[in-house]
Every structure is written in C-alpha cells, then in structure tokens.
Amino acid sequence: MKDYYRILQIAPDASQEEVKKAYRRLAKVHHPDVAAIGKREVQEVFILELNEAYQTLRNPEKRSHYDWIRTYGDTSNSVTTSTIQNTSQRTRFNRRPFFKNPLDEQELVKPYLHYAYALSKIALVFCFLLFIDFLLPLRLQKDRAVYLTDVYSVQKGNTVHDHTKIETWSGKQVKVSKEAGMQFSSNPNMLVYKTRLFSKARYVTSVLKRETRYLIGRSIYGNFIFLPLILLLTAFLGSIKRFTPELDFSLGLVSGVLMLICTGLLLV
C-alpha cells in the first residue's frame, strides 16, 4: 500500500492547509518541465503518485478511509495496489500526460477576494446613501418646459406612444407620460421635485395644478427602483463573509456591476 504521507513528506496528523502547501511545493519542484531530460519519465510517475496522494488526503472522507486501511489493513489492498502499480508502469511507455493542477477553484479566487469584499462594502454604503436620498424631503425647483418631443415605440407591429421627453429651460431632460406632456404643452411653467443628496428629479407638476404630481418613471427612483434593491441584497450578502469564496467573489462582482449601472442612472 502506498504511503501517501511519505509521498507528500508530511506527518499523518498534518492539517488540510499543510497538505495543500506540501502538494504545491512538491509539484513545483518535481514538475516534468523543470526536470532533466533523462529524469522526465521518473518525474512523470512521481507527479502521478503525488496527484493521487493529494486527491486522497485533501478529501476528509477519502482520508479517513485511507487512514483506516493504513492502520488496520484491507484484504482488497493487494489487488488495488497491484492495479495502481501496473497502471503507473504502463504510463512510462505512453505519451507524456498533460499535467493538470487539481487545486480547488477556491485557490483561484482567493487572491482577489479582498477586492470583492471591498466592492460589496462600497456598494452597501452606496445603497444606504440612495436609501437616505430617497427618504429625505424633496426640494422644489422652478423650471419651464421649452421643447416637448413625443417618443414612440413599436409593439407587436403597432406604433404606440412610449413617453414624452421634455427639455427644460435649465437644460435638463425629463421623461413623462403622455398625459403629463399634454399638461405642460399648455402650461409650460413647472415645479420639479428633486432629491436632497443626488439632486435627482422624481416628480414634476404644473405651477397651475400643484396638487397633481407626475412621476418621472424612467429613473432610478421610478421604473428602475428594483436595481438598488437587488444591489442592497447582493452587497449585504457579499459583506457578511458567510459563504464559499467562489460565491463571495461572485457577489462582489455583481455588486460592482450593479453599482455602476445605478451610478449611470443617477447621472442621466
């Protein structure tokens, strides 16, 4: 029976982290690419045994089973060992095997995890700012509709009114419904309700009919309000560090993308 602990040059009570470190160290030293020409076949066989040992000891269940057989023996051990040895001998005469590093995907994302956590935390702060901006009392700004443009879209082969784009005296552009557009075509003087922090327009109303507010639908606080809510969820989950490294990395990446989209909606 092969002594996997001897192959990896570690003690039988070595931790999982020690197993990984030993594997990485030996894989670099004995890689066929760095071996002398006359020793490549020997190194290839050693790499196969090294991979076999690592695949067994890195898995808690396989390691427990291996330790049991190693301590108490197994009648099928001789057959299994003979089969493995014959397989190893046959590889001497086969093509040089492709060396595949069996390290976990966790090892691939670990160097970038701190960036993912930072993105999640920044996105979480950004969400709180949006939340505060949404809840604070709106401020009023007087403006005047200068140009009104009806925008149409095609739905199921029919041309329908999509929205009315209003260009104001202050140089802003707001998109409102057809009803609101008709209101401002006859009464161009308007009041714009804006948020306190980001100065994002949420409502418009006519000076003559202040009781009727028209929602600016195509904005981050209108039709796209679901984006900050999704961002809040992904940023929170990505900040608590309760999941696997792969999932935490994905949550940070998604939070960063959503934060960019929300920032773009604030600027338009």
PDB file of C-alpha atoms in Angstrom:
ATOM      1  CA  MET A   1       0.000   0.000   0.000  1.00  0.00           C
ATOM      2  CA  LYS A   2       1.366   3.413  -0.958  1.00  0.00           C
ATOM      3  CA  ASP A   3       2.285   5.730   1.868  1.00  0.00           C
ATOM      4  CA  TYR A   4       0.653   9.000   0.797  1.00  0.00           C
ATOM      5  CA  TYR A   5       2.063  10.826   3.802  1.00  0.00           C
ATOM      6  CA  ARG A   6       5.596   9.812   2.812  1.00  0.00           C
ATOM      7  CA  ILE A   7       4.962  10.898  -0.790  1.00  0.00           C
ATOM      8  CA  LEU A   8       3.785  14.329   0.381  1.00  0.00           C
ATOM      9  CA  GLN A   9       6.514  14.417   3.050  1.00  0.00           C
ATOM     10  CA  ILE A  10       4.089  15.298   5.848  1.00  0.00           C
ATOM     11  CA  ALA A  11       3.072  13.830   9.190  1.00  0.00           C
ATOM     12  CA  PRO A  12      -0.081  11.657   9.455  1.00  0.00           C
ATOM     13  CA  ASP A  13      -1.717  14.321  11.634  1.00  0.00           C
ATOM     14  CA  ALA A  14      -0.992  17.161   9.180  1.00  0.00           C
ATOM     15  CA  SER A  15      -3.760  19.709   8.654  1.00  0.00           C
ATOM     16  CA  GLN A  16      -5.511  20.342   5.334  1.00  0.00           C
ATOM     17  CA  GLU A  17      -3.537  23.555   4.901  1.00  0.00           C
ATOM     18  CA  GLU A  18      -0.276  21.652   5.385  1.00  0.00           C
ATOM     19  CA  VAL A  19      -1.403  19.095   2.800  1.00  0.00           C
ATOM     20  CA  LYS A  20      -2.031  21.858   0.249  1.00  0.00           C
ATOM     21  CA  LYS A  21       1.283  23.582   0.951  1.00  0.00           C
ATOM     22  CA  ALA A  22       3.217  20.329   0.645  1.00  0.00           C
ATOM     23  CA  TYR A  23       1.497  19.484  -2.625  1.00  0.00           C
ATOM     24  CA  ARG A  24       2.185  22.877  -4.173  1.00  0.00           C
ATOM     25  CA  ARG A  25       5.831  22.760  -3.090  1.00  0.00           C
ATOM     26  CA  LEU A  26       6.469  19.274  -4.459  1.00  0.00           C
ATOM     27  CA  ALA A  27       4.507  19.909  -7.666  1.00  0.00           C
ATOM     28  CA  LYS A  28       6.758  22.857  -8.472  1.00  0.00           C
ATOM     29  CA  VAL A  29       9.985  21.020  -7.632  1.00  0.00           C
ATOM     30  CA  HIS A  30       9.176  17.788  -9.492  1.00  0.00           C
ATOM     31  CA  HIS A  31       7.218  19.165 -12.433  1.00  0.00           C
ATOM     32  CA  PRO A  32       8.326  17.388 -15.656  1.00  0.00           C
ATOM     33  CA  ASP A  33       9.009  20.728 -17.348  1.00  0.00           C
ATOM     34  CA  VAL A  34      11.816  21.546 -14.917  1.00  0.00           C
ATOM     35  CA  ALA A  35      13.285  18.042 -14.759  1.00  0.00           C
ATOM     36  CA  ALA A  36      16.422  16.983 -16.576  1.00  0.00           C
ATOM     37  CA  ILE A  37      15.884  15.189 -19.888  1.00  0.00           C
ATOM     38  CA  GLY A  38      16.927  11.807 -18.534  1.00  0.00           C
ATOM     39  CA  LYS A  39      14.698  12.072 -15.461  1.00  0.00           C
ATOM     40  CA  ARG A  40      11.437  13.208 -17.036  1.00  0.00           C
ATOM     41  CA  GLU A  41       9.850   9.758 -17.054  1.00  0.00           C
ATOM     42  CA  VAL A  42      10.651   9.312 -13.373  1.00  0.00           C
ATOM     43  CA  GLN A  43       9.221  12.729 -12.571  1.00  0.00           C
ATOM     44  CA  GLU A  44       6.056  11.977 -14.548  1.00  0.00           C
ATOM     45  CA  VAL A  45       5.443   8.857 -12.472  1.00  0.00           C
ATOM     46  CA  PHE A  46       6.131  10.787  -9.268  1.00  0.00           C
ATOM     47  CA  ILE A  47       3.678  13.517 -10.315  1.00  0.00           C
ATOM     48  CA  LEU A  48       1.001  10.855 -10.855  1.00  0.00           C
ATOM     49  CA  GLU A  49       1.631   9.471  -7.380  1.00  0.00           C
ATOM     50  CA  LEU A  50       1.703  12.989  -5.947  1.00  0.00           C
ATOM     51  CA  ASN A  51      -1.667  13.817  -7.521  1.00  0.00           C
ATOM     52  CA  GLU A  52      -3.075  10.507  -6.297  1.00  0.00           C
ATOM     53  CA  ALA A  53      -1.888  11.206  -2.761  1.00  0.00           C
ATOM     54  CA  TYR A  54      -3.205  14.777  -2.793  1.00  0.00           C
ATOM     55  CA  GLN A  55      -6.616  13.785  -4.175  1.00  0.00           C
ATOM     56  CA  THR A  56      -6.991  11.277  -1.329  1.00  0.00           C
ATOM     57  CA  LEU A  57      -5.694  13.351   1.587  1.00  0.00           C
ATOM     58  CA  ARG A  58      -7.471  16.578   0.586  1.00  0.00           C
ATOM     59  CA  ASN A  59     -10.856  14.827   0.871  1.00  0.00           C
ATOM     60  CA  PRO A  60     -11.822  14.214   4.535  1.00  0.00           C
ATOM     61  CA  GLU A  61     -13.889  11.090   3.727  1.00  0.00           C
ATOM     62  CA  LYS A  62     -11.236   9.545   1.483  1.00  0.00           C
ATOM     63  CA  ARG A  63      -8.541  10.402   4.017  1.00  0.00           C
ATOM     64  CA  SER A  64     -10.485   8.796   6.860  1.00  0.00           C
ATOM     65  CA  HIS A  65     -10.982   5.627   4.811  1.00  0.00           C
ATOM     66  CA  TYR A  66      -7.314   5.604   3.810  1.00  0.00           C
ATOM     67  CA  ASP A  67      -6.174   6.026   7.436  1.00  0.00           C
ATOM     68  CA  TRP A  68      -8.406   3.117   8.478  1.00  0.00           C
ATOM     69  CA  ILE A  69      -6.957   0.795   5.828  1.00  0.00           C
ATOM     70  CA  ARG A  70      -3.448   2.049   6.575  1.00  0.00           C
ATOM     71  CA  THR A  71      -3.887   1.215  10.255  1.00  0.00           C
ATOM     72  CA  TYR A  72      -5.944  -1.994  10.192  1.00  0.00           C
ATOM     73  CA  GLY A  73      -5.274  -3.315   6.692  1.00  0.00           C
ATOM     74  CA  ASP A  74      -7.645  -4.416   3.927  1.00  0.00           C
ATOM     75  CA  THR A  75      -7.872  -7.710   2.057  1.00  0.00           C
ATOM     76  CA  SER A  76      -8.523  -5.908  -1.203  1.00  0.00           C
ATOM     77  CA  ASN A  77      -5.462  -3.732  -0.673  1.00  0.00           C
ATOM     78  CA  SER A  78      -3.085  -6.014  -2.566  1.00  0.00           C
ATOM     79  CA  VAL A  79      -5.334  -6.116  -5.619  1.00  0.00           C
ATOM     80  CA  THR A  80      -5.839  -2.352  -5.594  1.00  0.00           C
ATOM     81  CA  THR A  81      -2.140  -1.636  -5.102  1.00  0.00           C
ATOM     82  CA  SER A  82      -1.159  -4.047  -7.868  1.00  0.00           C
ATOM     83  CA  THR A  83      -3.611  -2.418 -10.259  1.00  0.00           C
ATOM     84  CA  ILE A  84      -2.318   1.064  -9.467  1.00  0.00           C
ATOM     85  CA  GLN A  85       1.297  -0.050  -9.858  1.00  0.00           C
ATOM     86  CA  ASN A  86       0.585  -1.674 -13.210  1.00  0.00           C
ATOM     87  CA  THR A  87      -1.163   1.475 -14.357  1.00  0.00           C
ATOM     88  CA  SER A  88       1.807   3.573 -13.268  1.00  0.00           C
ATOM     89  CA  GLN A  89       4.212   1.293 -15.136  1.00  0.00           C
ATOM     90  CA  ARG A  90       2.182   1.474 -18.339  1.00  0.00           C
ATOM     91  CA  THR A  91       2.311   5.257 -18.285  1.00  0.00           C
ATOM     92  CA  ARG A  92       6.085   5.065 -18.700  1.00  0.00           C
ATOM     93  CA  PHE A  93       5.572   3.983 -22.306  1.00  0.00           C
ATOM     94  CA  ASN A  94       2.596   6.193 -23.091  1.00  0.00           C
ATOM     95  CA  ARG A  95       2.588   9.778 -24.208  1.00  0.00           C
ATOM     96  CA  ARG A  96       3.651  12.321 -21.698  1.00  0.00           C
ATOM     97  CA  PRO A  97       0.479  13.073 -19.676  1.00  0.00           C
ATOM     98  CA  PHE A  98      -0.997  16.526 -19.539  1.00  0.00           C
ATOM     99  CA  PHE A  99      -0.249  17.955 -16.108  1.00  0.00           C
ATOM    100  CA  LYS A 100      -3.430  19.336 -14.582  1.00  0.00           C
ATOM    101  CA  ASN A 101      -3.317  21.150 -11.307  1.00  0.00           C
ATOM    102  CA  PRO A 102      -6.206  19.772  -9.204  1.00  0.00           C
ATOM    103  CA  LEU A 103      -6.271  22.710  -6.788  1.00  0.00           C
ATOM    104  CA  ASP A 104      -9.721  23.921  -5.862  1.00  0.00           C
ATOM    105  CA  GLU A 105     -11.386  26.836  -7.569  1.00  0.00           C
ATOM    106  CA  GLN A 106     -11.192  28.445  -4.152  1.00  0.00           C
ATOM    107  CA  GLU A 107      -7.457  28.795  -4.611  1.00  0.00           C
ATOM    108  CA  LEU A 108      -8.005  30.675  -7.879  1.00  0.00           C
ATOM    109  CA  VAL A 109     -10.291  33.344  -6.413  1.00  0.00           C
ATOM    110  CA  LYS A 110      -8.605  33.776  -3.015  1.00  0.00           C
ATOM    111  CA  PRO A 111      -6.078  36.391  -4.263  1.00  0.00           C
ATOM    112  CA  TYR A 112      -8.976  38.566  -5.443  1.00  0.00           C
ATOM    113  CA  LEU A 113     -11.346  38.064  -2.526  1.00  0.00           C
ATOM    114  CA  HIS A 114     -10.303  41.247  -0.724  1.00  0.00           C
ATOM    115  CA  TYR A 115     -11.254  43.236  -3.830  1.00  0.00           C
ATOM    116  CA  ALA A 116     -14.646  41.505  -3.929  1.00  0.00           C
ATOM    117  CA  TYR A 117     -15.263  42.238  -0.234  1.00  0.00           C
ATOM    118  CA  ALA A 118     -14.256  45.867  -0.760  1.00  0.00           C
ATOM    119  CA  LEU A 119     -16.688  46.177  -3.684  1.00  0.00           C
ATOM    120  CA  SER A 120     -19.504  44.696  -1.605  1.00  0.00           C
ATOM    121  CA  LYS A 121     -18.851  47.105   1.278  1.00  0.00           C
ATOM    122  CA  ILE A 122     -18.640  50.132  -1.026  1.00  0.00           C
ATOM    123  CA  ALA A 123     -21.855  49.050  -2.736  1.00  0.00           C
ATOM    124  CA  LEU A 124     -23.531  48.667   0.665  1.00  0.00           C
ATOM    125  CA  VAL A 125     -22.582  52.231   1.633  1.00  0.00           C
ATOM    126  CA  PHE A 126     -23.815  53.401  -1.772  1.00  0.00           C
ATOM    127  CA  CYS A 127     -27.168  51.699  -1.124  1.00  0.00           C
ATOM    128  CA  PHE A 128     -27.537  53.447   2.232  1.00  0.00           C
ATOM    129  CA  LEU A 129     -26.890  56.796   0.543  1.00  0.00           C
ATOM    130  CA  LEU A 130     -29.572  56.009  -2.038  1.00  0.00           C
ATOM    131  CA  PHE A 131     -31.940  54.981   0.744  1.00  0.00           C
ATOM    132  CA  ILE A 132     -31.348  58.227   2.652  1.00  0.00           C
ATOM    133  CA  ASP A 133     -31.672  60.248  -0.546  1.00  0.00           C
ATOM    134  CA  PHE A 134     -34.993  58.530  -1.266  1.00  0.00           C
ATOM    135  CA  LEU A 135     -36.414  59.212   2.213  1.00  0.00           C
ATOM    136  CA  LEU A 136     -35.314  62.812   2.716  1.00  0.00           C
ATOM    137  CA  PRO A 137     -37.884  65.536   1.943  1.00  0.00           C
ATOM    138  CA  LEU A 138     -37.798  66.655  -1.674  1.00  0.00           C
ATOM    139  CA  ARG A 139     -36.765  70.164  -2.621  1.00  0.00           C
ATOM    140  CA  LEU A 140     -38.618  72.277  -5.185  1.00  0.00           C
ATOM    141  CA  GLN A 141     -37.050  73.898  -8.205  1.00  0.00           C
ATOM    142  CA  LYS A 142     -38.882  76.169 -10.605  1.00  0.00           C
ATOM    143  CA  ASP A 143     -38.348  75.470 -14.287  1.00  0.00           C
ATOM    144  CA  ARG A 144     -40.019  75.862 -17.642  1.00  0.00           C
ATOM    145  CA  ALA A 145     -40.736  73.396 -20.434  1.00  0.00           C
ATOM    146  CA  VAL A 146     -39.089  74.592 -23.646  1.00  0.00           C
ATOM    147  CA  TYR A 147     -39.321  71.642 -26.032  1.00  0.00           C
ATOM    148  CA  LEU A 148     -41.669  68.669 -25.876  1.00  0.00           C
ATOM    149  CA  THR A 149     -40.997  65.607 -28.023  1.00  0.00           C
ATOM    150  CA  ASP A 150     -43.305  62.605 -28.275  1.00  0.00           C
ATOM    151  CA  VAL A 151     -41.351  59.358 -28.445  1.00  0.00           C
ATOM    152  CA  TYR A 152     -42.986  56.296 -29.997  1.00  0.00           C
ATOM    153  CA  SER A 153     -42.132  52.604 -29.959  1.00  0.00           C
ATOM    154  CA  VAL A 154     -43.291  49.587 -31.944  1.00  0.00           C
ATOM    155  CA  GLN A 155     -45.117  46.872 -30.018  1.00  0.00           C
ATOM    156  CA  LYS A 156     -46.487  43.820 -31.830  1.00  0.00           C
ATOM    157  CA  GLY A 157     -46.275  45.637 -35.127  1.00  0.00           C
ATOM    158  CA  ASN A 158     -48.176  48.702 -33.886  1.00  0.00           C
ATOM    159  CA  THR A 159     -46.725  52.139 -33.215  1.00  0.00           C
ATOM    160  CA  VAL A 160     -47.652  53.322 -29.720  1.00  0.00           C
ATOM    161  CA  HIS A 161     -46.758  56.357 -27.658  1.00  0.00           C
ATOM    162  CA  ASP A 162     -43.919  55.481 -25.290  1.00  0.00           C
ATOM    163  CA  HIS A 163     -43.225  58.724 -23.431  1.00  0.00           C
ATOM    164  CA  THR A 164     -42.840  62.464 -23.822  1.00  0.00           C
ATOM    165  CA  LYS A 165     -39.394  63.971 -23.471  1.00  0.00           C
ATOM    166  CA  ILE A 166     -39.336  67.488 -22.026  1.00  0.00           C
ATOM    167  CA  GLU A 167     -36.329  69.768 -22.380  1.00  0.00           C
ATOM    168  CA  THR A 168     -36.422  72.455 -19.713  1.00  0.00           C
ATOM    169  CA  TRP A 169     -35.103  75.998 -19.509  1.00  0.00           C
ATOM    170  CA  SER A 170     -32.339  74.876 -17.127  1.00  0.00           C
ATOM    171  CA  GLY A 171     -31.069  72.354 -19.681  1.00  0.00           C
ATOM    172  CA  LYS A 172     -32.486  69.253 -18.025  1.00  0.00           C
ATOM    173  CA  GLN A 173     -34.363  66.482 -19.775  1.00  0.00           C
ATOM    174  CA  VAL A 174     -37.213  64.609 -18.143  1.00  0.00           C
ATOM    175  CA  LYS A 175     -39.356  61.802 -19.478  1.00  0.00           C
ATOM    176  CA  VAL A 176     -43.019  61.809 -18.526  1.00  0.00           C
ATOM    177  CA  SER A 177     -46.257  60.207 -19.632  1.00  0.00           C
ATOM    178  CA  LYS A 178     -48.392  61.451 -22.498  1.00  0.00           C
ATOM    179  CA  GLU A 179     -50.885  62.969 -20.051  1.00  0.00           C
ATOM    180  CA  ALA A 180     -48.162  64.978 -18.329  1.00  0.00           C
ATOM    181  CA  GLY A 181     -46.769  66.076 -21.681  1.00  0.00           C
ATOM    182  CA  MET A 182     -50.162  67.475 -22.688  1.00  0.00           C
ATOM    183  CA  GLN A 183     -50.366  69.351 -19.391  1.00  0.00           C
ATOM    184  CA  PHE A 184     -47.021  71.103 -19.915  1.00  0.00           C
ATOM    185  CA  SER A 185     -47.683  71.881 -23.565  1.00  0.00           C
ATOM    186  CA  SER A 186     -50.428  74.276 -22.446  1.00  0.00           C
ATOM    187  CA  ASN A 187     -48.808  75.359 -19.154  1.00  0.00           C
ATOM    188  CA  PRO A 188     -45.013  75.299 -19.605  1.00  0.00           C
ATOM    189  CA  ASN A 189     -44.184  76.618 -16.128  1.00  0.00           C
ATOM    190  CA  MET A 190     -43.385  73.691 -13.875  1.00  0.00           C
ATOM    191  CA  LEU A 191     -42.075  72.690 -10.497  1.00  0.00           C
ATOM    192  CA  VAL A 192     -39.507  69.908 -10.284  1.00  0.00           C
ATOM    193  CA  TYR A 193     -39.281  67.824  -7.110  1.00  0.00           C
ATOM    194  CA  LYS A 194     -35.657  66.771  -6.605  1.00  0.00           C
ATOM    195  CA  THR A 195     -33.874  64.639  -4.028  1.00  0.00           C
ATOM    196  CA  ARG A 196     -31.579  66.252  -1.475  1.00  0.00           C
ATOM    197  CA  LEU A 197     -28.342  64.323  -1.896  1.00  0.00           C
ATOM    198  CA  PHE A 198     -28.094  63.461  -5.583  1.00  0.00           C
ATOM    199  CA  SER A 199     -30.483  66.121  -6.921  1.00  0.00           C
ATOM    200  CA  LYS A 200     -32.386  63.501  -8.909  1.00  0.00           C
ATOM    201  CA  ALA A 201     -35.768  64.623 -10.265  1.00  0.00           C
ATOM    202  CA  ARG A 202     -38.606  62.396  -9.032  1.00  0.00           C
ATOM    203  CA  TYR A 203     -41.764  64.345  -9.819  1.00  0.00           C
ATOM    204  CA  VAL A 204     -42.862  67.285 -11.927  1.00  0.00           C
ATOM    205  CA  THR A 205     -46.004  69.321 -11.579  1.00  0.00           C
ATOM    206  CA  SER A 206     -47.567  72.316 -13.227  1.00  0.00           C
ATOM    207  CA  VAL A 207     -47.411  75.613 -11.380  1.00  0.00           C
ATOM    208  CA  LEU A 208     -51.141  75.987 -12.001  1.00  0.00           C
ATOM    209  CA  LYS A 209     -52.017  72.477 -10.742  1.00  0.00           C
ATOM    210  CA  ARG A 210     -49.647  71.688  -7.909  1.00  0.00           C
ATOM    211  CA  GLU A 211     -51.908  69.027  -6.484  1.00  0.00           C
ATOM    212  CA  THR A 212     -51.194  66.755  -9.470  1.00  0.00           C
ATOM    213  CA  ARG A 213     -47.726  65.240  -9.453  1.00  0.00           C
ATOM    214  CA  TYR A 214     -46.371  63.354 -12.435  1.00  0.00           C
ATOM    215  CA  LEU A 215     -43.853  60.643 -11.677  1.00  0.00           C
ATOM    216  CA  ILE A 216     -40.685  60.627 -13.743  1.00  0.00           C
ATOM    217  CA  GLY A 217     -40.839  56.923 -14.455  1.00  0.00           C
ATOM    218  CA  ARG A 218     -37.602  56.302 -16.300  1.00  0.00           C
ATOM    219  CA  SER A 219     -35.246  56.969 -13.416  1.00  0.00           C
ATOM    220  CA  ILE A 220     -33.512  55.097 -10.634  1.00  0.00           C
ATOM    221  CA  TYR A 221     -36.327  56.060  -8.261  1.00  0.00           C
ATOM    222  CA  GLY A 222     -39.022  55.218 -10.798  1.00  0.00           C
ATOM    223  CA  ASN A 223     -39.224  52.169 -13.028  1.00  0.00           C
ATOM    224  CA  PHE A 224     -35.698  51.079 -12.107  1.00  0.00           C
ATOM    225  CA  ILE A 225     -36.187  51.129  -8.336  1.00  0.00           C
ATOM    226  CA  PHE A 226     -35.669  47.345  -8.326  1.00  0.00           C
ATOM    227  CA  LEU A 227     -31.971  47.769  -9.194  1.00  0.00           C
ATOM    228  CA  PRO A 228     -30.983  49.413  -5.875  1.00  0.00           C
ATOM    229  CA  LEU A 229     -32.986  46.738  -4.041  1.00  0.00           C
ATOM    230  CA  ILE A 230     -31.110  43.931  -5.801  1.00  0.00           C
ATOM    231  CA  LEU A 231     -27.847  45.787  -5.181  1.00  0.00           C
ATOM    232  CA  LEU A 232     -28.657  46.047  -1.471  1.00  0.00           C
ATOM    233  CA  LEU A 233     -29.230  42.287  -1.286  1.00  0.00           C
ATOM    234  CA  THR A 234     -26.057  41.279  -3.151  1.00  0.00           C
ATOM    235  CA  ALA A 235     -23.906  43.840  -1.327  1.00  0.00           C
ATOM    236  CA  PHE A 236     -25.171  42.713   2.082  1.00  0.00           C
ATOM    237  CA  LEU A 237     -24.659  39.015   1.345  1.00  0.00           C
ATOM    238  CA  GLY A 238     -21.218  39.705  -0.095  1.00  0.00           C
ATOM    239  CA  SER A 239     -20.145  41.665   3.003  1.00  0.00           C
ATOM    240  CA  ILE A 240     -21.008  39.169   5.736  1.00  0.00           C
ATOM    241  CA  LYS A 241     -18.449  36.526   4.591  1.00  0.00           C
ATOM    242  CA  ARG A 242     -20.708  33.584   5.358  1.00  0.00           C
ATOM    243  CA  PHE A 243     -20.446  31.756   2.038  1.00  0.00           C
ATOM    244  CA  THR A 244     -17.824  29.968  -0.039  1.00  0.00           C
ATOM    245  CA  PRO A 245     -15.018  32.059  -1.561  1.00  0.00           C
ATOM    246  CA  GLU A 246     -16.431  31.483  -5.054  1.00  0.00           C
ATOM    247  CA  LEU A 247     -19.874  32.791  -4.063  1.00  0.00           C
ATOM    248  CA  ASP A 248     -18.442  35.756  -2.147  1.00  0.00           C
ATOM    249  CA  PHE A 249     -16.345  36.649  -5.197  1.00  0.00           C
ATOM    250  CA  SER A 250     -19.400  36.429  -7.480  1.00  0.00           C
ATOM    251  CA  LEU A 251     -21.486  38.570  -5.120  1.00  0.00           C
ATOM    252  CA  GLY A 252     -18.773  41.233  -5.047  1.00  0.00           C
ATOM    253  CA  LEU A 253     -18.525  41.212  -8.831  1.00  0.00           C
ATOM    254  CA  VAL A 254     -22.298  41.500  -9.287  1.00  0.00           C
ATOM    255  CA  SER A 255     -22.438  44.293  -6.700  1.00  0.00           C
ATOM    256  CA  GLY A 256     -19.772  46.230  -8.577  1.00  0.00           C
ATOM    257  CA  VAL A 257     -21.613  45.913 -11.901  1.00  0.00           C
ATOM    258  CA  LEU A 258     -24.965  46.906 -10.376  1.00  0.00           C
ATOM    259  CA  MET A 259     -23.356  49.874  -8.636  1.00  0.00           C
ATOM    260  CA  LEU A 260     -22.006  51.106 -11.985  1.00  0.00           C
ATOM    261  CA  ILE A 261     -25.462  50.770 -13.559  1.00  0.00           C
ATOM    262  CA  CYS A 262     -27.114  52.663 -10.694  1.00  0.00           C
ATOM    263  CA  THR A 263     -24.469  55.387 -10.896  1.00  0.00           C
ATOM    264  CA  GLY A 264     -25.187  55.739 -14.601  1.00  0.00           C
ATOM    265  CA  LEU A 265     -28.914  56.097 -13.876  1.00  0.00           C
ATOM    266  CA  LEU A 266     -28.147  58.849 -11.382  1.00  0.00           C
ATOM    267  CA  LEU A 267     -26.200  60.781 -13.994  1.00  0.00           C
ATOM    268  CA  VAL A 268     -28.743  60.640 -16.826  1.00  0.00           C
TER     269      VAL A 268
END
